[in-house]
Short mmCIF file of C-alpha atoms and ligand atoms in Angstrom, two decimals:
data_model
loop_
_atom_site.label_atom_id
_atom_site.label_comp_id
_atom_site.label_asym_id
_atom_site.label_seq_id
_atom_site.Cartn_x
_atom_site.Cartn_y
_atom_site.Cartn_z
CA MET A 1 17.99 -9.95 9.92
CA ALA A 2 16.91 -7.86 12.90
CA ASP A 3 13.27 -6.99 13.36
CA LEU A 4 12.26 -3.62 11.95
CA ILE A 5 11.13 -2.33 15.35
CA GLU A 6 12.03 -3.66 18.75
CA THR A 7 11.43 -1.86 22.02
CA ARG A 8 12.46 -3.08 25.45
CA ASP A 9 10.79 -1.78 28.56
CA LEU A 10 10.13 1.75 27.31
CA ILE A 11 9.26 4.19 30.04
CA LYS A 12 8.20 7.76 29.42
CA ALA A 13 7.55 10.13 32.27
CA TYR A 14 6.43 13.74 31.90
CA ALA A 15 6.82 16.34 34.61
CA LEU A 16 3.49 18.11 34.97
CA GLY A 17 4.23 20.80 37.54
CA GLU A 18 5.09 18.89 40.70
CA VAL A 19 3.61 15.63 39.51
CA MET A 20 5.18 13.02 37.26
CA VAL A 21 2.87 11.56 34.66
CA GLN A 22 3.86 8.07 33.55
CA ALA A 23 2.77 7.92 29.92
CA LEU A 24 4.55 4.61 29.23
CA ARG A 25 5.21 2.12 32.01
CA GLY A 26 7.35 -0.52 30.38
CA VAL A 27 6.45 -1.23 26.76
CA SER A 28 8.23 -4.08 24.98
CA ILE A 29 7.14 -4.82 21.44
CA THR A 30 8.53 -6.35 18.30
CA ILE A 31 7.15 -5.36 14.91
CA GLU A 32 8.35 -7.20 11.84
CA ARG A 33 8.92 -5.65 8.43
CA GLY A 34 5.74 -5.55 6.36
CA SER A 35 3.39 -5.62 9.35
CA PHE A 36 0.06 -3.85 9.51
CA VAL A 37 -0.61 -3.02 13.15
CA ALA A 38 -3.43 -1.17 14.87
CA ILE A 39 -2.85 0.36 18.29
CA MET A 40 -5.98 0.82 20.36
CA GLY A 41 -6.75 1.93 23.88
CA PRO A 42 -8.48 4.63 25.87
CA SER A 43 -7.49 8.27 25.66
CA GLY A 44 -4.40 8.93 27.75
CA SER A 45 -3.17 5.32 27.62
CA GLY A 46 0.12 6.26 25.93
CA LYS A 47 -0.57 5.55 22.25
CA SER A 48 0.67 8.87 20.88
CA THR A 49 3.64 8.83 23.22
CA LEU A 50 4.68 5.47 21.77
CA MET A 51 4.14 6.64 18.19
CA ASN A 52 6.31 9.71 18.79
CA ILE A 53 9.10 7.56 20.15
CA LEU A 54 8.80 5.06 17.27
CA GLY A 55 9.00 7.95 14.79
CA CYS A 56 12.03 9.43 16.55
CA LEU A 57 10.10 12.62 17.34
CA ASP A 58 10.67 11.99 21.04
CA ARG A 59 12.94 9.91 23.26
CA PRO A 60 11.95 7.59 26.08
CA THR A 61 12.89 8.36 29.68
CA SER A 62 14.39 4.90 29.83
CA GLY A 63 14.27 1.64 27.92
CA ARG A 64 15.61 0.74 24.53
CA TYR A 65 14.48 1.16 20.96
CA PHE A 66 16.13 -0.68 18.08
CA LEU A 67 15.24 0.33 14.54
CA ASN A 68 16.50 -2.23 12.04
CA GLY A 69 18.67 -3.51 14.87
CA VAL A 70 20.28 -0.12 15.44
CA PRO A 71 19.90 1.39 18.94
CA VAL A 72 18.21 4.74 18.38
CA GLU A 73 19.62 6.27 21.58
CA GLY A 74 23.07 6.18 19.98
CA LEU A 75 22.08 8.26 16.94
CA ASP A 76 22.95 11.93 16.61
CA ARG A 77 20.59 14.73 15.54
CA ASP A 78 21.40 14.42 11.85
CA GLN A 79 20.85 10.68 11.86
CA LEU A 80 17.50 11.11 13.63
CA ALA A 81 16.48 13.79 11.14
CA GLU A 82 17.40 11.45 8.31
CA ILE A 83 15.15 8.74 9.80
CA ARG A 84 12.23 11.18 10.13
CA ASN A 85 12.74 12.37 6.57
CA ARG A 86 13.40 9.09 4.76
CA LYS A 87 12.53 6.06 6.81
CA VAL A 88 9.30 7.12 8.48
CA GLY A 89 6.19 8.82 7.11
CA PHE A 90 3.76 10.49 9.51
CA VAL A 91 0.03 10.94 9.17
CA PHE A 92 -1.96 12.83 11.82
CA GLN A 93 -5.60 13.22 12.77
CA ASN A 94 -5.76 16.89 11.74
CA PHE A 95 -3.91 16.40 8.41
CA ASN A 96 -1.34 19.17 9.23
CA LEU A 97 -1.47 20.64 5.74
CA LEU A 98 -0.33 24.13 4.82
CA THR A 99 -3.50 25.85 3.63
CA ARG A 100 -1.81 28.45 1.42
CA MET A 101 0.13 25.88 -0.53
CA THR A 102 -1.19 23.76 -3.37
CA ALA A 103 -1.52 20.00 -3.11
CA LEU A 104 1.68 19.55 -5.10
CA GLU A 105 3.58 22.01 -2.89
CA ASN A 106 2.29 20.30 0.24
CA VAL A 107 3.49 16.85 -0.79
CA GLN A 108 6.86 18.28 -1.80
CA LEU A 109 7.48 19.88 1.62
CA PRO A 110 9.56 17.00 3.02
CA LEU A 111 11.94 17.43 0.06
CA LEU A 112 12.79 20.95 1.30
CA TYR A 113 14.32 19.47 4.44
CA ARG A 114 16.86 17.53 2.47
CA ASN A 115 20.37 18.78 1.81
CA SER A 116 19.61 19.07 -1.87
CA GLU A 117 16.22 19.11 -3.50
CA PRO A 118 15.97 16.41 -6.18
CA ASP A 119 15.71 17.52 -9.84
CA ASP A 120 12.64 15.39 -10.29
CA ALA A 121 10.68 16.97 -7.41
CA ASP A 122 7.65 17.67 -9.61
CA GLU A 123 7.62 14.17 -10.98
CA LEU A 124 7.93 12.68 -7.49
CA GLY A 125 5.10 14.90 -6.24
CA ARG A 126 2.79 13.92 -9.09
CA LYS A 127 3.60 10.26 -8.57
CA VAL A 128 2.63 10.21 -4.89
CA LEU A 129 -0.54 12.22 -5.58
CA GLU A 130 -1.49 9.62 -8.17
CA GLN A 131 -0.82 6.83 -5.65
CA VAL A 132 -3.53 8.19 -3.36
CA GLY A 133 -6.01 8.94 -6.13
CA LEU A 134 -5.38 12.69 -6.33
CA ALA A 135 -4.04 12.90 -9.88
CA GLY A 136 -5.30 16.12 -11.44
CA ARG A 137 -5.58 17.91 -8.10
CA GLU A 138 -1.96 19.16 -8.09
CA ASN A 139 -2.96 22.83 -8.07
CA SER A 140 -5.84 22.57 -5.59
CA LEU A 141 -5.52 24.25 -2.22
CA PRO A 142 -6.26 21.95 0.74
CA THR A 143 -9.29 24.10 1.61
CA ARG A 144 -10.86 23.05 -1.69
CA LEU A 145 -10.49 19.38 -0.83
CA SER A 146 -12.84 17.21 1.24
CA GLY A 147 -11.65 15.78 4.55
CA GLY A 148 -10.90 12.43 2.95
CA GLU A 149 -8.97 14.10 0.14
CA GLN A 150 -7.01 16.17 2.65
CA GLN A 151 -6.01 13.04 4.51
CA ARG A 152 -5.04 11.38 1.22
CA LEU A 153 -2.90 14.42 0.51
CA ALA A 154 -1.25 14.00 3.92
CA ILE A 155 -0.59 10.33 3.09
CA ALA A 156 0.97 11.37 -0.23
CA ARG A 157 3.24 13.77 1.62
CA ALA A 158 4.23 10.93 3.95
CA LEU A 159 5.03 8.75 0.93
CA ILE A 160 7.32 11.13 -0.91
CA GLY A 161 10.39 10.02 1.03
CA GLU A 162 9.60 6.37 0.12
CA PRO A 163 9.37 5.44 3.80
CA GLU A 164 9.72 1.95 5.13
CA ILE A 165 7.27 2.75 7.93
CA LEU A 166 4.04 4.73 7.97
CA LEU A 167 2.92 5.96 11.39
CA ALA A 168 -0.65 7.22 11.51
CA ASP A 169 -2.06 8.66 14.75
CA GLU A 170 -5.87 8.49 14.61
CA PRO A 171 -5.88 9.23 10.86
CA THR A 172 -9.63 8.67 10.59
CA GLY A 173 -10.54 10.55 13.78
CA GLN A 174 -12.01 13.51 11.89
CA LEU A 175 -13.63 11.55 9.09
CA ASP A 176 -17.02 9.88 8.74
CA SER A 177 -16.92 6.10 8.81
CA HIS A 178 -17.19 5.62 5.05
CA THR A 179 -14.32 8.04 4.36
CA GLY A 180 -12.37 6.47 7.21
CA GLU A 181 -12.68 3.09 5.48
CA GLU A 182 -11.38 4.60 2.24
CA ILE A 183 -8.32 5.83 4.09
CA MET A 184 -7.79 2.42 5.68
CA ARG A 185 -8.02 0.77 2.25
CA ILE A 186 -5.18 3.02 1.08
CA PHE A 187 -3.03 1.94 4.03
CA SER A 188 -3.96 -1.66 3.38
CA ARG A 189 -2.95 -1.37 -0.28
CA LEU A 190 0.35 0.33 0.54
CA ASN A 191 1.05 -2.43 3.02
CA GLN A 192 0.18 -5.24 0.63
CA THR A 193 1.63 -3.95 -2.61
CA ARG A 194 4.68 -2.05 -1.32
CA GLN A 195 5.36 -3.96 1.89
CA ILE A 196 5.34 -0.67 3.80
CA THR A 197 5.03 -1.33 7.53
CA VAL A 198 1.90 0.47 8.72
CA ILE A 199 1.11 1.35 12.33
CA VAL A 200 -2.24 3.03 12.91
CA VAL A 201 -3.61 4.36 16.19
CA THR A 202 -7.38 4.28 16.37
CA HIS A 203 -10.33 4.26 18.76
CA ALA A 204 -12.59 2.45 16.33
CA GLU A 205 -12.84 -1.35 16.00
CA GLU A 206 -14.04 -0.96 12.38
CA VAL A 207 -10.81 0.87 11.60
CA ALA A 208 -8.62 -1.59 13.49
CA ARG A 209 -10.12 -4.56 11.62
CA PHE A 210 -8.05 -3.59 8.57
CA ALA A 211 -4.86 -4.43 10.46
CA ARG A 212 -3.31 -7.87 10.82
CA ARG A 213 -2.41 -7.30 14.43
CA ILE A 214 -4.13 -5.30 17.15
CA ILE A 215 -2.18 -4.10 20.18
CA ARG A 216 -4.31 -2.77 23.03
CA PHE A 217 -2.95 -0.23 25.48
CA ARG A 218 -4.10 0.47 28.99
CA ASP A 219 -2.44 2.82 31.47
CA GLY A 220 0.84 2.97 29.58
CA ARG A 221 1.15 -0.77 29.18
CA ILE A 222 0.26 -3.35 26.56
CA ALA A 223 -2.92 -5.04 27.75
CA ALA A 224 -3.43 -7.33 24.73
CA ASP A 225 -1.67 -8.27 21.50
CA GLU A 226 -3.97 -10.01 19.04
CA ARG A 227 -3.65 -11.41 15.51
CA ASN A 228 -6.41 -10.62 13.05
CA ALA A 229 -6.54 -13.61 10.70
CA VAL A 230 -8.88 -11.94 8.20
CA PRO A 231 -8.03 -8.24 7.83
CA ALA A 232 -10.78 -6.22 6.13
CA GLY A 233 -8.59 -4.94 3.27
CA ASP A 234 -7.64 -8.47 2.15
CA ALA A 235 -10.95 -8.99 0.41
CA GLU A 236 -10.28 -6.15 -2.04
CA PRO A 237 -10.25 -7.08 -5.73
CA ALA A 238 -6.84 -6.89 -7.42
CA ALA A 239 -8.16 -4.18 -9.78
CA GLU A 240 -8.09 -1.76 -6.89
CA VAL A 241 -4.34 -2.08 -6.54
CA LEU A 242 -2.63 1.12 -7.61
CA PRO A 243 0.73 1.13 -9.39
P1 ADP B 301 -3.09 8.66 24.03
O1 ADP B 301 -2.47 9.01 22.71
O2 ADP B 301 -3.28 7.21 24.24
O3 ADP B 301 -4.38 9.42 24.24
P2 ADP B 301 -0.83 10.06 25.15
O4 ADP B 301 0.35 9.26 24.77
O5 ADP B 301 -1.09 11.31 24.38
O6 ADP B 301 -2.12 9.14 25.20
O7 ADP B 301 -0.69 10.51 26.68
C1 ADP B 301 -0.40 9.58 27.72
C2 ADP B 301 -0.33 10.34 29.04
O8 ADP B 301 0.78 11.22 29.04
C3 ADP B 301 -1.55 11.21 29.33
O9 ADP B 301 -1.79 11.17 30.71
C4 ADP B 301 -1.11 12.57 28.88
O10 ADP B 301 -1.80 13.56 29.60
C5 ADP B 301 0.38 12.56 29.23
N1 ADP B 301 1.16 13.42 28.33
C6 ADP B 301 1.32 13.24 27.00
N2 ADP B 301 2.12 14.19 26.48
C7 ADP B 301 2.48 14.98 27.52
C8 ADP B 301 3.30 16.13 27.65
N3 ADP B 301 3.94 16.66 26.59
N4 ADP B 301 3.43 16.68 28.87
C9 ADP B 301 2.81 16.16 29.94
N5 ADP B 301 2.03 15.07 29.90
C10 ADP B 301 1.86 14.49 28.71
MG1 MG B 302 -3.16 10.22 21.18
#
């Protein structure tokens, strides 16, 4: 079977007025199904650009991207939308929640972008809230939740499409270190118990240590690709595993 993610020599150039900015300068990576990867590197090194391409939110200037062996450049708009809605879940630094909607409504948002909303939308919403420890908070507005709870809500929203891949761009960037660890434990659990492939961008070594593999970026290129033999989340007792 093909690798889940394979990129070959990805290049992304942005026109900034007269100047071309090279955000990616030839990135070739392979990520297997079930991986837990951290992407590190200084600000401006191309991490978000790569994440956006992996999530089919953006296209490279050149180079190839195979998702499950399928070349993404050959997909049409509908197929790309389907990938963003079903295959990939996104989590961002600033949570991106709708403040006037309840927790349950927020997690159900991705369902609105489907051709037909499922009959069991409420059940699905409650299930994903429970998976991130927010059972009972269905009717809370995001503004009544702590930062950690808001990010858990954003993770629940990412989970509602039962994605194969979770892409998180600096998900702990606005959280204190303790809360950041809680978020990383959730990713770790989703990776271990559901075999969801998790890719997390972070600046912090203590966040990256939860991953099994750490890819370091510099100036739009991969500078290092390391295995982490003892990821932090592995020491968790089985009792912490959610259904
Ligand atoms: P990182 O996430 O590692 O901080 P980014 O991928 O956001 O880095 O950015 C890489 C480079 O590309 C930076 O120099 C950034 O300024 C530039 N860049 C990113 N997005 C755009 C854009 N939409 N237009 C112009 N330049 C961009
Ligand atoms: Mg970034």
